Amino acid sequence: MQEPKAVVAGYDGSDEAAAAVRWAARHARAVRCPLNVVHCSMWPLLTRHLGPVPGVSGSGLEQSAQSILEEGVEHAAAEVPGLQVRSTLLHGLPAQLLAQVSTGEGLLVVGSRGLGGFLGLLVGSVSLELAATAACPVAVIRQDLHPDGPVVAAVDASGSPAALEDACALATAWQAALTVIHVQHQPPGHRRPATQEADAEAQRILSSALDRARSVAPGIPVDGKIFTDSSVPHAILQASAEARIAVVGSQGQGILRETMGSTAHAVLHHAHGPVLISRRGS
């Protein structure tokens, strides 16, 4: 029998990473799968002197990395007693290693910043890179301000099947309401009334997404809303202001890195709560 896909959580000792591990532990319990807490030590890239200081018990960079990893496991165990938690210590660049270790798993969970030690001064750089390159969905955790709120999924003209699928899975696991939104983009300065054709197309996109959601997540309350805005990310952020998590799609490999104006990139930068970027392996 195939083992269930794990939830992978990156941990570096920061408060943001601790919040991510706790969130990941709760999610792993909800979906009934193991949690893998991962710490990536970059010290081997900078020095070969990783061993303990002679005569000083428990010292050394390698021991420090192991202690950070154990602390992450303790956060998970305290949050969800009895959860199956394993730990992995890796050496190298966090974004690259976390992308590798999470390939084929169910979900990668990271904090909104950190994971890179002092390189984390590039705020959110690791989280942004993972949201652009990981081969599984990536949850970026900020404050969990609305733990009882709905799951909000944004769908574009394609219907965003991956985002909708992930949102349905989250809502089902958490027994939460699901709100599906579609944004009609109105460029700045264009204040002309929406045409009947545009309104009908927006309604068709939303209705199709709602039908799929209700089929995939029976028993879950599902509703939908259409927004018109000159900024698609602004509309998504407004719609998800009281959501437990916002779910958005990613338009292909590397798009977040290469297109700084992308919707997912903007939502990640400005959301106050958790965001899930729906990614799939190539």
Tab-separated table of C-alpha atoms in Angstrom:
chain	number	residue	atom	x	y	z
A	1	MET	CA	0.000	0.000	0.000
A	2	GLN	CA	1.326	3.423	-0.961
A	3	GLU	CA	2.213	5.684	1.943
A	4	PRO	CA	0.095	8.841	2.247
A	5	LYS	CA	1.662	12.010	0.946
A	6	ALA	CA	3.250	14.053	3.707
A	7	VAL	CA	2.929	17.680	4.649
A	8	VAL	CA	6.413	19.253	4.594
A	9	ALA	CA	7.137	22.255	6.829
A	10	GLY	CA	10.306	24.342	6.676
A	11	TYR	CA	11.664	25.509	10.016
A	12	ASP	CA	14.553	27.844	10.813
A	13	GLY	CA	13.863	28.866	14.401
A	14	SER	CA	12.047	32.116	13.562
A	15	ASP	CA	8.628	33.044	14.931
A	16	GLU	CA	7.211	32.943	11.392
A	17	ALA	CA	8.524	29.433	10.857
A	18	ALA	CA	7.128	28.300	14.220
A	19	ALA	CA	3.681	29.543	13.186
A	20	ALA	CA	4.050	27.675	9.897
A	21	VAL	CA	4.961	24.414	11.659
A	22	ARG	CA	1.982	24.701	13.994
A	23	TRP	CA	-0.346	25.378	11.055
A	24	ALA	CA	1.187	22.447	9.153
A	25	ALA	CA	0.646	20.152	12.129
A	26	ARG	CA	-3.038	21.061	12.316
A	27	HIS	CA	-3.422	20.530	8.589
A	28	ALA	CA	-1.627	17.167	8.705
A	29	ARG	CA	-4.069	16.063	11.393
A	30	ALA	CA	-7.015	17.239	9.283
A	31	VAL	CA	-5.889	15.314	6.195
A	32	ARG	CA	-4.607	12.350	8.233
A	33	CYS	CA	-1.077	12.287	6.925
A	34	PRO	CA	2.406	12.539	8.454
A	35	LEU	CA	4.310	15.778	8.923
A	36	ASN	CA	7.950	16.178	7.898
A	37	VAL	CA	9.701	19.085	9.639
A	38	VAL	CA	12.760	20.177	7.644
A	39	HIS	CA	15.647	22.421	8.648
A	40	CYS	CA	18.187	23.554	6.058
A	41	SER	CA	21.589	24.495	7.440
A	42	MET	CA	23.678	26.751	5.231
A	43	TRP	CA	26.776	26.632	7.435
A	44	PRO	CA	28.525	23.964	5.305
A	45	LEU	CA	28.441	26.478	2.449
A	46	LEU	CA	30.372	28.959	4.581
A	47	THR	CA	32.770	26.960	6.723
A	48	ARG	CA	34.171	23.464	7.247
A	49	HIS	CA	34.373	23.947	11.009
A	50	LEU	CA	31.061	22.422	12.027
A	51	GLY	CA	32.190	20.289	14.935
A	52	PRO	CA	31.976	21.070	18.636
A	53	VAL	CA	34.345	23.429	20.395
A	54	PRO	CA	36.840	21.255	22.315
A	55	GLY	CA	35.744	20.941	25.899
A	56	VAL	CA	32.340	22.602	25.369
A	57	SER	CA	29.487	20.117	25.506
A	58	GLY	CA	26.704	20.613	22.975
A	59	SER	CA	28.593	23.233	20.971
A	60	GLY	CA	29.259	23.413	17.256
A	61	LEU	CA	27.322	24.531	14.213
A	62	GLU	CA	26.100	21.057	13.317
A	63	GLN	CA	24.733	20.547	16.818
A	64	SER	CA	23.077	23.959	16.634
A	65	ALA	CA	21.343	22.948	13.406
A	66	GLN	CA	20.165	19.706	14.987
A	67	SER	CA	18.815	21.630	17.980
A	68	ILE	CA	16.840	23.960	15.712
A	69	LEU	CA	15.321	20.961	13.943
A	70	GLU	CA	14.360	19.343	17.242
A	71	GLU	CA	12.747	22.595	18.332
A	72	GLY	CA	10.605	22.547	15.194
A	73	VAL	CA	9.482	19.004	15.936
A	74	GLU	CA	8.602	20.067	19.474
A	75	HIS	CA	6.380	22.856	18.124
A	76	ALA	CA	4.488	20.321	16.020
A	77	ALA	CA	4.172	17.766	18.818
A	78	ALA	CA	2.899	20.391	21.251
A	79	GLU	CA	0.348	21.663	18.745
A	80	VAL	CA	-1.002	18.197	17.819
A	81	PRO	CA	-0.099	15.541	20.398
A	82	GLY	CA	0.200	12.085	18.866
A	83	LEU	CA	0.765	13.334	15.317
A	84	GLN	CA	3.225	11.274	13.255
A	85	VAL	CA	6.161	13.683	12.871
A	86	ARG	CA	9.483	12.967	11.255
A	87	SER	CA	12.430	15.312	10.882
A	88	THR	CA	14.966	15.996	8.150
A	89	LEU	CA	18.220	17.968	8.432
A	90	LEU	CA	19.606	19.163	5.103
A	91	HIS	CA	22.659	21.204	4.183
A	92	GLY	CA	22.549	23.878	1.508
A	93	LEU	CA	20.266	26.567	0.105
A	94	PRO	CA	16.781	26.355	1.671
A	95	ALA	CA	14.674	27.098	-1.417
A	96	GLN	CA	16.416	24.490	-3.541
A	97	LEU	CA	16.395	21.809	-0.859
A	98	LEU	CA	12.815	22.351	0.292
A	99	ALA	CA	11.631	22.185	-3.316
A	100	GLN	CA	13.452	18.867	-3.722
A	101	VAL	CA	12.283	17.259	-0.485
A	102	SER	CA	8.654	18.276	-1.065
A	103	THR	CA	8.469	16.913	-4.628
A	104	GLY	CA	5.693	14.347	-4.775
A	105	GLU	CA	4.323	15.313	-1.365
A	106	GLY	CA	0.925	16.781	-0.606
A	107	LEU	CA	1.840	20.262	0.578
A	108	LEU	CA	4.838	22.446	1.422
A	109	VAL	CA	4.329	24.926	4.277
A	110	VAL	CA	6.641	27.856	4.975
A	111	GLY	CA	6.569	31.071	6.960
A	112	SER	CA	6.157	34.423	5.289
A	113	ARG	CA	9.837	35.185	5.807
A	114	GLY	CA	12.931	33.529	7.224
A	115	LEU	CA	14.159	30.053	6.279
A	116	GLY	CA	17.441	31.588	5.199
A	117	GLY	CA	19.129	32.726	8.404
A	118	PHE	CA	20.879	36.023	7.772
A	119	LEU	CA	20.137	35.667	4.052
A	120	GLY	CA	16.525	36.010	5.171
A	121	LEU	CA	17.201	39.750	5.236
A	122	LEU	CA	15.935	39.483	1.661
A	123	VAL	CA	12.439	39.451	3.113
A	124	GLY	CA	10.326	36.639	1.763
A	125	SER	CA	12.862	35.663	-0.892
A	126	VAL	CA	12.817	31.974	-0.030
A	127	SER	CA	9.026	31.831	0.229
A	128	LEU	CA	8.653	33.622	-3.098
A	129	GLU	CA	11.120	31.328	-4.819
A	130	LEU	CA	9.356	28.232	-3.506
A	131	ALA	CA	5.992	29.601	-4.599
A	132	ALA	CA	7.522	29.904	-8.065
A	133	THR	CA	9.422	26.631	-8.311
A	134	ALA	CA	8.016	23.942	-6.002
A	135	ALA	CA	6.403	20.896	-7.580
A	136	CYS	CA	3.530	20.736	-5.077
A	137	PRO	CA	1.124	23.279	-3.572
A	138	VAL	CA	2.836	25.837	-1.307
A	139	ALA	CA	1.155	27.391	1.743
A	140	VAL	CA	2.759	30.627	2.951
A	141	ILE	CA	1.640	31.284	6.508
A	142	ARG	CA	1.154	34.679	8.065
A	143	GLN	CA	-1.090	35.444	11.012
A	144	ASP	CA	-3.964	33.001	11.364
A	145	LEU	CA	-6.474	35.777	12.031
A	146	HIS	CA	-9.640	33.979	10.905
A	147	PRO	CA	-9.291	30.259	11.734
A	148	ASP	CA	-13.060	29.792	11.355
A	149	GLY	CA	-13.365	31.774	8.140
A	150	PRO	CA	-14.082	30.355	4.684
A	151	VAL	CA	-11.604	29.070	2.160
A	152	VAL	CA	-11.507	31.596	-0.698
A	153	ALA	CA	-10.500	30.378	-4.167
A	154	ALA	CA	-9.850	32.761	-7.060
A	155	VAL	CA	-10.569	31.441	-10.547
A	156	ASP	CA	-9.582	33.102	-13.817
A	157	ALA	CA	-10.985	32.629	-17.321
A	158	SER	CA	-9.500	29.113	-17.452
A	159	GLY	CA	-11.447	28.112	-14.353
A	160	SER	CA	-8.149	27.614	-12.466
A	161	PRO	CA	-8.693	23.857	-12.038
A	162	ALA	CA	-5.668	23.287	-9.777
A	163	ALA	CA	-6.590	26.133	-7.430
A	164	LEU	CA	-10.202	24.987	-7.290
A	165	GLU	CA	-9.152	21.395	-6.605
A	166	ASP	CA	-6.844	22.466	-3.771
A	167	ALA	CA	-9.464	24.775	-2.285
A	168	CYS	CA	-12.050	21.983	-2.317
A	169	ALA	CA	-9.586	19.655	-0.593
A	170	LEU	CA	-8.860	22.228	2.114
A	171	ALA	CA	-12.524	23.011	2.700
A	172	THR	CA	-13.369	19.320	2.903
A	173	ALA	CA	-10.522	18.527	5.310
A	174	TRP	CA	-11.384	21.430	7.582
A	175	GLN	CA	-15.179	21.213	7.084
A	176	ALA	CA	-15.105	24.883	6.158
A	177	ALA	CA	-17.246	26.933	3.808
A	178	LEU	CA	-15.829	27.610	0.345
A	179	THR	CA	-16.181	30.912	-1.505
A	180	VAL	CA	-15.240	30.943	-5.188
A	181	ILE	CA	-14.518	34.338	-6.725
A	182	HIS	CA	-13.906	35.579	-10.252
A	183	VAL	CA	-12.570	39.046	-11.001
A	184	GLN	CA	-13.503	41.007	-14.106
A	185	HIS	CA	-10.476	43.139	-14.866
A	186	GLN	CA	-11.324	46.750	-15.666
A	187	PRO	CA	-8.181	48.666	-16.703
A	188	PRO	CA	-7.549	51.964	-14.900
A	189	GLY	CA	-9.265	54.871	-16.599
A	190	HIS	CA	-11.773	52.644	-18.402
A	191	ARG	CA	-15.036	53.398	-16.632
A	192	ARG	CA	-17.345	52.192	-19.361
A	193	PRO	CA	-20.227	50.019	-18.207
A	194	ALA	CA	-19.656	46.307	-18.478
A	195	THR	CA	-21.203	44.791	-21.567
A	196	GLN	CA	-23.830	42.104	-21.393
A	197	GLU	CA	-21.406	39.755	-23.125
A	198	ALA	CA	-18.701	40.351	-20.495
A	199	ASP	CA	-21.181	39.892	-17.671
A	200	ALA	CA	-22.490	36.689	-19.205
A	201	GLU	CA	-18.972	35.308	-19.675
A	202	ALA	CA	-18.020	36.105	-16.089
A	203	GLN	CA	-21.177	34.400	-14.863
A	204	ARG	CA	-20.446	31.371	-17.048
A	205	ILE	CA	-16.919	31.070	-15.611
A	206	LEU	CA	-18.182	31.340	-12.043
A	207	SER	CA	-21.136	28.979	-12.541
A	208	SER	CA	-18.882	26.338	-14.081
A	209	ALA	CA	-16.457	26.609	-11.153
A	210	LEU	CA	-19.283	26.379	-8.624
A	211	ASP	CA	-20.680	23.274	-10.317
A	212	ARG	CA	-17.260	21.597	-10.170
A	213	ALA	CA	-16.720	22.602	-6.559
A	214	ARG	CA	-20.071	21.242	-5.444
A	215	SER	CA	-19.357	18.008	-7.274
A	216	VAL	CA	-15.877	17.603	-5.768
A	217	ALA	CA	-16.803	18.766	-2.249
A	218	PRO	CA	-20.357	17.570	-1.581
A	219	GLY	CA	-21.728	18.652	1.760
A	220	ILE	CA	-19.499	21.725	1.931
A	221	PRO	CA	-21.266	25.117	1.771
A	222	VAL	CA	-20.186	26.712	-1.520
A	223	ASP	CA	-20.984	30.187	-2.753
A	224	GLY	CA	-19.582	32.469	-5.423
A	225	LYS	CA	-19.012	36.143	-6.129
A	226	ILE	CA	-18.009	38.239	-9.124
A	227	PHE	CA	-15.876	41.340	-8.617
A	228	THR	CA	-14.952	44.102	-11.041
A	229	ASP	CA	-11.706	45.906	-10.286
A	230	SER	CA	-8.820	47.641	-12.017
A	231	SER	CA	-6.508	45.379	-9.970
A	232	VAL	CA	-7.174	41.645	-9.825
A	233	PRO	CA	-4.916	41.153	-6.753
A	234	HIS	CA	-6.711	44.007	-4.955
A	235	ALA	CA	-10.060	42.335	-5.510
A	236	ILE	CA	-8.735	38.960	-4.293
A	237	LEU	CA	-7.263	40.573	-1.184
A	238	GLN	CA	-10.540	42.351	-0.435
A	239	ALA	CA	-12.535	39.174	-0.946
A	240	SER	CA	-10.228	37.136	1.300
A	241	ALA	CA	-9.863	39.687	4.098
A	242	GLU	CA	-11.692	37.397	6.542
A	243	ALA	CA	-10.745	34.055	4.965
A	244	ARG	CA	-8.862	31.319	6.762
A	245	ILE	CA	-6.802	30.955	3.582
A	246	ALA	CA	-6.770	32.380	0.060
A	247	VAL	CA	-6.050	29.960	-2.779
A	248	VAL	CA	-4.646	31.232	-6.079
A	249	GLY	CA	-3.157	29.564	-9.123
A	250	SER	CA	0.343	29.833	-10.520
A	251	GLN	CA	0.744	30.339	-14.249
A	252	GLY	CA	3.558	27.925	-15.033
A	253	GLN	CA	7.095	27.216	-13.966
A	254	GLY	CA	8.973	30.244	-12.702
A	255	ILE	CA	6.303	32.817	-13.538
A	256	LEU	CA	6.378	34.424	-10.092
A	257	ARG	CA	10.075	35.095	-10.338
A	258	GLU	CA	10.014	36.375	-13.883
A	259	THR	CA	6.788	38.385	-13.867
A	260	MET	CA	6.829	40.675	-10.855
A	261	GLY	CA	3.337	41.947	-11.616
A	262	SER	CA	1.688	38.535	-11.447
A	263	THR	CA	-1.462	38.099	-9.412
A	264	ALA	CA	-0.016	35.405	-7.178
A	265	HIS	CA	3.098	37.466	-6.481
A	266	ALA	CA	1.045	40.510	-5.475
A	267	VAL	CA	-1.304	38.475	-3.273
A	268	LEU	CA	1.650	36.862	-1.510
A	269	HIS	CA	3.181	40.258	-0.794
A	270	HIS	CA	0.061	41.922	0.579
A	271	ALA	CA	-2.156	39.255	2.150
A	272	HIS	CA	-2.588	39.445	5.917
A	273	GLY	CA	-3.443	35.773	6.298
A	274	PRO	CA	-2.332	32.416	4.873
A	275	VAL	CA	-2.074	32.003	1.092
A	276	LEU	CA	-1.879	28.770	-0.872
A	277	ILE	CA	-0.242	28.791	-4.295
A	278	SER	CA	-1.549	25.848	-6.310
A	279	ARG	CA	1.392	24.240	-8.049
A	280	ARG	CA	1.781	20.916	-9.780
A	281	GLY	CA	4.852	18.926	-10.706
A	282	SER	CA	6.127	19.189	-14.254
